[in-house]
């Protein structure tokens, strides 16, 4: 599964590069060199870490990688005329279940450092490090909470203008609890203040 996701993302990067020949003038003014950014991720994937059963005999699995993430940070082009850009952000990711009488879910803080290459036609691709700090599975009294160790993973991203697809390869470990695959794919929306 991981190999297929990475292959698909790399294929999208190559397709975006091929479109470069039809892009606007590469010498066009790239705009400001830096600014702020706000990101929202909707992610899905990873191992099941909990299953909630409902009165109507249905159930819901909570996956280690799923959730909604909100991040705030900045972006900067080290070389004024270069399409290469660095991004850094800090955020919060959480997930919960549909149970009305329980607040079972996962939460963690995020740190991300990423390098992106932007083509003049709006396409971009990149990758970098993703740090998940204090990942926690909250059992809300129905089962003991699980505190995982901080985890470092790798993120790949390909997108166009303000929307992208990304894949994060990461795993969680904890004393007395088997390792959990928190890898996930998702849709990312990015608002870059100061961008052209």
PDB file of C-alpha atoms in Angstrom:
ATOM      1  CA  UNK A   1       0.000   0.000   0.000  1.00  0.00           C
ATOM      2  CA  UNK A   2       2.758   2.468   0.953  1.00  0.00           C
ATOM      3  CA  UNK A   3       4.673   1.729  -2.257  1.00  0.00           C
ATOM      4  CA  UNK A   4       1.558   2.370  -4.382  1.00  0.00           C
ATOM      5  CA  UNK A   5       0.865   5.695  -2.660  1.00  0.00           C
ATOM      6  CA  UNK A   6       4.449   6.911  -3.052  1.00  0.00           C
ATOM      7  CA  UNK A   7       4.486   5.749  -6.697  1.00  0.00           C
ATOM      8  CA  UNK A   8       1.251   7.632  -7.387  1.00  0.00           C
ATOM      9  CA  UNK A   9       2.604  10.813  -5.813  1.00  0.00           C
ATOM     10  CA  UNK A  10       5.870  10.578  -7.750  1.00  0.00           C
ATOM     11  CA  UNK A  11       3.883  10.027 -10.946  1.00  0.00           C
ATOM     12  CA  UNK A  12       1.895  13.170 -10.216  1.00  0.00           C
ATOM     13  CA  UNK A  13       5.138  15.096  -9.679  1.00  0.00           C
ATOM     14  CA  UNK A  14       6.454  13.960 -13.066  1.00  0.00           C
ATOM     15  CA  UNK A  15       3.154  14.899 -14.737  1.00  0.00           C
ATOM     16  CA  UNK A  16       3.318  18.351 -13.182  1.00  0.00           C
ATOM     17  CA  UNK A  17       6.861  18.724 -14.474  1.00  0.00           C
ATOM     18  CA  UNK A  18       5.752  17.715 -17.970  1.00  0.00           C
ATOM     19  CA  UNK A  19       3.123  20.444 -17.910  1.00  0.00           C
ATOM     20  CA  UNK A  20       5.922  22.942 -17.317  1.00  0.00           C
ATOM     21  CA  UNK A  21       6.442  23.285 -21.055  1.00  0.00           C
ATOM     22  CA  UNK A  22       2.934  24.735 -21.398  1.00  0.00           C
ATOM     23  CA  UNK A  23       3.343  27.034 -18.414  1.00  0.00           C
ATOM     24  CA  UNK A  24       3.660  30.778 -18.311  1.00  0.00           C
ATOM     25  CA  UNK A  25       6.998  32.526 -18.838  1.00  0.00           C
ATOM     26  CA  UNK A  26       9.441  30.965 -16.293  1.00  0.00           C
ATOM     27  CA  UNK A  27      11.140  34.369 -15.993  1.00  0.00           C
ATOM     28  CA  UNK A  28       7.925  35.937 -14.665  1.00  0.00           C
ATOM     29  CA  UNK A  29       8.146  37.708 -11.310  1.00  0.00           C
ATOM     30  CA  UNK A  30       7.515  35.034  -8.620  1.00  0.00           C
ATOM     31  CA  UNK A  31       6.246  37.643  -6.158  1.00  0.00           C
ATOM     32  CA  UNK A  32       7.173  38.036  -2.514  1.00  0.00           C
ATOM     33  CA  UNK A  33       9.870  35.884  -0.953  1.00  0.00           C
ATOM     34  CA  UNK A  34       7.966  34.895   2.176  1.00  0.00           C
ATOM     35  CA  UNK A  35       4.862  35.109   4.268  1.00  0.00           C
ATOM     36  CA  UNK A  36       2.512  33.264   6.605  1.00  0.00           C
ATOM     37  CA  UNK A  37       0.541  30.117   5.911  1.00  0.00           C
ATOM     38  CA  UNK A  38      -2.515  28.376   7.311  1.00  0.00           C
ATOM     39  CA  UNK A  39      -3.137  24.707   6.553  1.00  0.00           C
ATOM     40  CA  UNK A  40      -6.024  22.298   7.087  1.00  0.00           C
ATOM     41  CA  UNK A  41      -5.557  18.552   6.538  1.00  0.00           C
ATOM     42  CA  UNK A  42      -8.243  15.881   6.314  1.00  0.00           C
ATOM     43  CA  UNK A  43      -6.454  12.534   6.736  1.00  0.00           C
ATOM     44  CA  UNK A  44      -7.324   8.853   6.706  1.00  0.00           C
ATOM     45  CA  UNK A  45      -5.315   5.679   7.266  1.00  0.00           C
ATOM     46  CA  UNK A  46      -3.199   3.754   9.713  1.00  0.00           C
ATOM     47  CA  UNK A  47      -3.864   0.826  12.023  1.00  0.00           C
ATOM     48  CA  UNK A  48      -7.088   0.483  14.000  1.00  0.00           C
ATOM     49  CA  UNK A  49      -6.447   1.629  17.574  1.00  0.00           C
ATOM     50  CA  UNK A  50     -10.000   1.347  18.937  1.00  0.00           C
ATOM     51  CA  UNK A  51     -13.429   0.076  17.931  1.00  0.00           C
ATOM     52  CA  UNK A  52     -16.620   1.654  19.255  1.00  0.00           C
ATOM     53  CA  UNK A  53     -19.841  -0.370  19.268  1.00  0.00           C
ATOM     54  CA  UNK A  54     -23.247   1.321  19.112  1.00  0.00           C
ATOM     55  CA  UNK A  55     -26.684   0.275  20.342  1.00  0.00           C
ATOM     56  CA  UNK A  56     -27.911  -0.369  16.781  1.00  0.00           C
ATOM     57  CA  UNK A  57     -25.231  -3.126  16.460  1.00  0.00           C
ATOM     58  CA  UNK A  58     -23.061  -0.982  14.193  1.00  0.00           C
ATOM     59  CA  UNK A  59     -19.457  -0.151  14.985  1.00  0.00           C
ATOM     60  CA  UNK A  60     -16.785   2.400  14.126  1.00  0.00           C
ATOM     61  CA  UNK A  61     -13.030   1.845  13.920  1.00  0.00           C
ATOM     62  CA  UNK A  62     -10.702   4.623  15.002  1.00  0.00           C
ATOM     63  CA  UNK A  63      -7.533   4.629  12.889  1.00  0.00           C
ATOM     64  CA  UNK A  64      -4.186   5.949  14.114  1.00  0.00           C
ATOM     65  CA  UNK A  65      -3.643   8.216  11.113  1.00  0.00           C
ATOM     66  CA  UNK A  66      -7.109   9.647  10.595  1.00  0.00           C
ATOM     67  CA  UNK A  67      -8.179  13.070  11.724  1.00  0.00           C
ATOM     68  CA  UNK A  68      -8.377  16.772  11.111  1.00  0.00           C
ATOM     69  CA  UNK A  69      -5.223  18.889  11.452  1.00  0.00           C
ATOM     70  CA  UNK A  70      -4.925  22.666  11.644  1.00  0.00           C
ATOM     71  CA  UNK A  71      -1.455  24.232  11.292  1.00  0.00           C
ATOM     72  CA  UNK A  72       0.004  27.730  11.276  1.00  0.00           C
ATOM     73  CA  UNK A  73       3.443  28.647  10.005  1.00  0.00           C
ATOM     74  CA  UNK A  74       5.476  30.471   7.419  1.00  0.00           C
ATOM     75  CA  UNK A  75       7.084  30.064   4.004  1.00  0.00           C
ATOM     76  CA  UNK A  76      10.267  31.501   2.538  1.00  0.00           C
ATOM     77  CA  UNK A  77      12.232  31.353  -0.740  1.00  0.00           C
ATOM     78  CA  UNK A  78      15.950  31.405   0.191  1.00  0.00           C
ATOM     79  CA  UNK A  79      16.893  32.595  -3.304  1.00  0.00           C
ATOM     80  CA  UNK A  80      14.731  35.368  -4.735  1.00  0.00           C
ATOM     81  CA  UNK A  81      14.613  34.066  -8.306  1.00  0.00           C
ATOM     82  CA  UNK A  82      14.293  30.389  -7.338  1.00  0.00           C
ATOM     83  CA  UNK A  83      11.052  28.363  -7.410  1.00  0.00           C
ATOM     84  CA  UNK A  84      12.287  26.418  -4.365  1.00  0.00           C
ATOM     85  CA  UNK A  85      10.518  27.243  -1.101  1.00  0.00           C
ATOM     86  CA  UNK A  86      10.839  26.222   2.541  1.00  0.00           C
ATOM     87  CA  UNK A  87       7.805  25.847   4.790  1.00  0.00           C
ATOM     88  CA  UNK A  88       7.656  25.375   8.549  1.00  0.00           C
ATOM     89  CA  UNK A  89       4.518  24.988  10.629  1.00  0.00           C
ATOM     90  CA  UNK A  90       3.166  23.928  14.001  1.00  0.00           C
ATOM     91  CA  UNK A  91      -0.275  22.396  14.379  1.00  0.00           C
ATOM     92  CA  UNK A  92      -2.753  20.217  16.220  1.00  0.00           C
ATOM     93  CA  UNK A  93      -4.369  17.025  14.914  1.00  0.00           C
ATOM     94  CA  UNK A  94      -7.338  15.243  16.441  1.00  0.00           C
ATOM     95  CA  UNK A  95      -9.877  12.553  15.677  1.00  0.00           C
ATOM     96  CA  UNK A  96     -12.955  11.341  17.499  1.00  0.00           C
ATOM     97  CA  UNK A  97     -15.789   8.853  17.118  1.00  0.00           C
ATOM     98  CA  UNK A  98     -19.492   9.363  16.505  1.00  0.00           C
ATOM     99  CA  UNK A  99     -20.429   8.143  20.003  1.00  0.00           C
ATOM    100  CA  UNK A 100     -22.683  10.665  21.773  1.00  0.00           C
ATOM    101  CA  UNK A 101     -21.812   9.450  25.277  1.00  0.00           C
ATOM    102  CA  UNK A 102     -18.034   9.147  24.891  1.00  0.00           C
ATOM    103  CA  UNK A 103     -15.155  11.292  23.719  1.00  0.00           C
ATOM    104  CA  UNK A 104     -12.858   8.531  22.465  1.00  0.00           C
ATOM    105  CA  UNK A 105     -10.197   9.757  20.075  1.00  0.00           C
ATOM    106  CA  UNK A 106      -6.579  10.577  19.305  1.00  0.00           C
ATOM    107  CA  UNK A 107      -4.713  13.842  19.536  1.00  0.00           C
ATOM    108  CA  UNK A 108      -1.179  15.087  18.886  1.00  0.00           C
ATOM    109  CA  UNK A 109       0.822  18.244  18.200  1.00  0.00           C
ATOM    110  CA  UNK A 110       2.520  18.580  14.816  1.00  0.00           C
ATOM    111  CA  UNK A 111       5.801  20.106  13.674  1.00  0.00           C
ATOM    112  CA  UNK A 112       6.589  20.130   9.971  1.00  0.00           C
ATOM    113  CA  UNK A 113       9.550  21.271   7.879  1.00  0.00           C
ATOM    114  CA  UNK A 114       9.157  20.871   4.143  1.00  0.00           C
ATOM    115  CA  UNK A 115      10.818  21.898   0.891  1.00  0.00           C
ATOM    116  CA  UNK A 116       8.617  22.598  -2.145  1.00  0.00           C
ATOM    117  CA  UNK A 117       9.326  23.249  -5.809  1.00  0.00           C
ATOM    118  CA  UNK A 118       6.729  25.486  -7.496  1.00  0.00           C
ATOM    119  CA  UNK A 119       6.178  25.588 -11.255  1.00  0.00           C
ATOM    120  CA  UNK A 120       4.823  28.801 -12.832  1.00  0.00           C
ATOM    121  CA  UNK A 121       1.596  27.014 -13.838  1.00  0.00           C
ATOM    122  CA  UNK A 122       0.576  26.582 -10.177  1.00  0.00           C
ATOM    123  CA  UNK A 123       1.650  22.965  -9.680  1.00  0.00           C
ATOM    124  CA  UNK A 124       4.063  22.110  -6.885  1.00  0.00           C
ATOM    125  CA  UNK A 125       5.645  19.096  -5.223  1.00  0.00           C
ATOM    126  CA  UNK A 126       7.835  18.485  -2.239  1.00  0.00           C
ATOM    127  CA  UNK A 127       8.593  16.578   0.877  1.00  0.00           C
ATOM    128  CA  UNK A 128      10.017  16.891   4.335  1.00  0.00           C
ATOM    129  CA  UNK A 129       9.990  15.851   7.953  1.00  0.00           C
ATOM    130  CA  UNK A 130       6.880  15.517  10.092  1.00  0.00           C
ATOM    131  CA  UNK A 131       7.130  15.337  13.896  1.00  0.00           C
ATOM    132  CA  UNK A 132       4.156  14.156  15.974  1.00  0.00           C
ATOM    133  CA  UNK A 133       4.537  15.223  19.599  1.00  0.00           C
ATOM    134  CA  UNK A 134       2.734  13.600  22.530  1.00  0.00           C
ATOM    135  CA  UNK A 135       0.398  11.348  20.519  1.00  0.00           C
ATOM    136  CA  UNK A 136      -2.335  10.117  22.840  1.00  0.00           C
ATOM    137  CA  UNK A 137      -5.233   7.688  22.507  1.00  0.00           C
ATOM    138  CA  UNK A 138      -7.978   8.899  24.864  1.00  0.00           C
ATOM    139  CA  UNK A 139     -10.244   6.117  26.115  1.00  0.00           C
ATOM    140  CA  UNK A 140     -12.518   8.529  28.039  1.00  0.00           C
ATOM    141  CA  UNK A 141     -12.834   6.015  30.896  1.00  0.00           C
ATOM    142  CA  UNK A 142     -13.995   3.158  28.660  1.00  0.00           C
ATOM    143  CA  UNK A 143     -10.410   1.854  28.397  1.00  0.00           C
ATOM    144  CA  UNK A 144      -7.035   3.118  29.687  1.00  0.00           C
ATOM    145  CA  UNK A 145      -5.470   6.026  27.832  1.00  0.00           C
ATOM    146  CA  UNK A 146      -2.360   5.228  25.784  1.00  0.00           C
ATOM    147  CA  UNK A 147       0.463   7.779  25.631  1.00  0.00           C
ATOM    148  CA  UNK A 148       2.746   7.180  22.662  1.00  0.00           C
ATOM    149  CA  UNK A 149       6.314   8.411  22.289  1.00  0.00           C
ATOM    150  CA  UNK A 150       7.063  11.354  20.028  1.00  0.00           C
ATOM    151  CA  UNK A 151       7.383  10.130  16.443  1.00  0.00           C
ATOM    152  CA  UNK A 152       9.224  11.379  13.366  1.00  0.00           C
ATOM    153  CA  UNK A 153       8.038  10.601   9.854  1.00  0.00           C
ATOM    154  CA  UNK A 154       8.346  11.738   6.269  1.00  0.00           C
ATOM    155  CA  UNK A 155       5.719  13.654   4.300  1.00  0.00           C
ATOM    156  CA  UNK A 156       5.302  13.798   0.490  1.00  0.00           C
ATOM    157  CA  UNK A 157       3.025  16.337  -1.147  1.00  0.00           C
ATOM    158  CA  UNK A 158       1.863  17.240  -4.658  1.00  0.00           C
ATOM    159  CA  UNK A 159      -0.674  19.917  -5.437  1.00  0.00           C
ATOM    160  CA  UNK A 160      -1.988  22.795  -7.488  1.00  0.00           C
ATOM    161  CA  UNK A 161      -2.380  26.328  -6.135  1.00  0.00           C
ATOM    162  CA  UNK A 162      -4.125  25.925  -2.746  1.00  0.00           C
ATOM    163  CA  UNK A 163      -5.089  22.217  -2.751  1.00  0.00           C
ATOM    164  CA  UNK A 164      -2.845  19.163  -2.543  1.00  0.00           C
ATOM    165  CA  UNK A 165      -2.653  15.455  -1.799  1.00  0.00           C
ATOM    166  CA  UNK A 166      -0.146  14.315   0.776  1.00  0.00           C
ATOM    167  CA  UNK A 167       1.113  11.088   2.278  1.00  0.00           C
ATOM    168  CA  UNK A 168       2.829  10.748   5.652  1.00  0.00           C
ATOM    169  CA  UNK A 169       4.808   7.664   6.650  1.00  0.00           C
ATOM    170  CA  UNK A 170       4.990   7.469  10.462  1.00  0.00           C
ATOM    171  CA  UNK A 171       4.595   4.967  13.301  1.00  0.00           C
ATOM    172  CA  UNK A 172       3.931   5.237  17.034  1.00  0.00           C
ATOM    173  CA  UNK A 173       5.437   3.236  19.885  1.00  0.00           C
ATOM    174  CA  UNK A 174       4.653   3.019  23.586  1.00  0.00           C
ATOM    175  CA  UNK A 175       5.725   0.928  26.569  1.00  0.00           C
ATOM    176  CA  UNK A 176       3.338  -1.967  27.036  1.00  0.00           C
ATOM    177  CA  UNK A 177       1.614  -1.368  23.696  1.00  0.00           C
ATOM    178  CA  UNK A 178       2.608  -2.798  20.324  1.00  0.00           C
ATOM    179  CA  UNK A 179       3.862  -0.435  17.624  1.00  0.00           C
ATOM    180  CA  UNK A 180       1.122   1.251  15.631  1.00  0.00           C
ATOM    181  CA  UNK A 181       1.299   2.315  11.998  1.00  0.00           C
ATOM    182  CA  UNK A 182       0.058   5.905  11.861  1.00  0.00           C
ATOM    183  CA  UNK A 183       0.763   6.385   8.142  1.00  0.00           C
ATOM    184  CA  UNK A 184      -1.967   8.214   6.294  1.00  0.00           C
ATOM    185  CA  UNK A 185      -2.948  10.025   3.132  1.00  0.00           C
ATOM    186  CA  UNK A 186      -5.096  13.099   2.919  1.00  0.00           C
ATOM    187  CA  UNK A 187      -6.223  16.311   1.307  1.00  0.00           C
ATOM    188  CA  UNK A 188      -4.480  19.518   2.339  1.00  0.00           C
ATOM    189  CA  UNK A 189      -5.743  23.072   1.896  1.00  0.00           C
ATOM    190  CA  UNK A 190      -3.100  25.815   2.206  1.00  0.00           C
ATOM    191  CA  UNK A 191      -3.599  29.573   2.371  1.00  0.00           C
ATOM    192  CA  UNK A 192      -0.288  31.419   1.827  1.00  0.00           C
ATOM    193  CA  UNK A 193      -0.452  35.035   2.948  1.00  0.00           C
ATOM    194  CA  UNK A 194       1.891  37.151   0.855  1.00  0.00           C
ATOM    195  CA  UNK A 195       1.987  34.736  -2.098  1.00  0.00           C
ATOM    196  CA  UNK A 196       1.479  36.065  -5.604  1.00  0.00           C
TER     197      UNK A 196
END
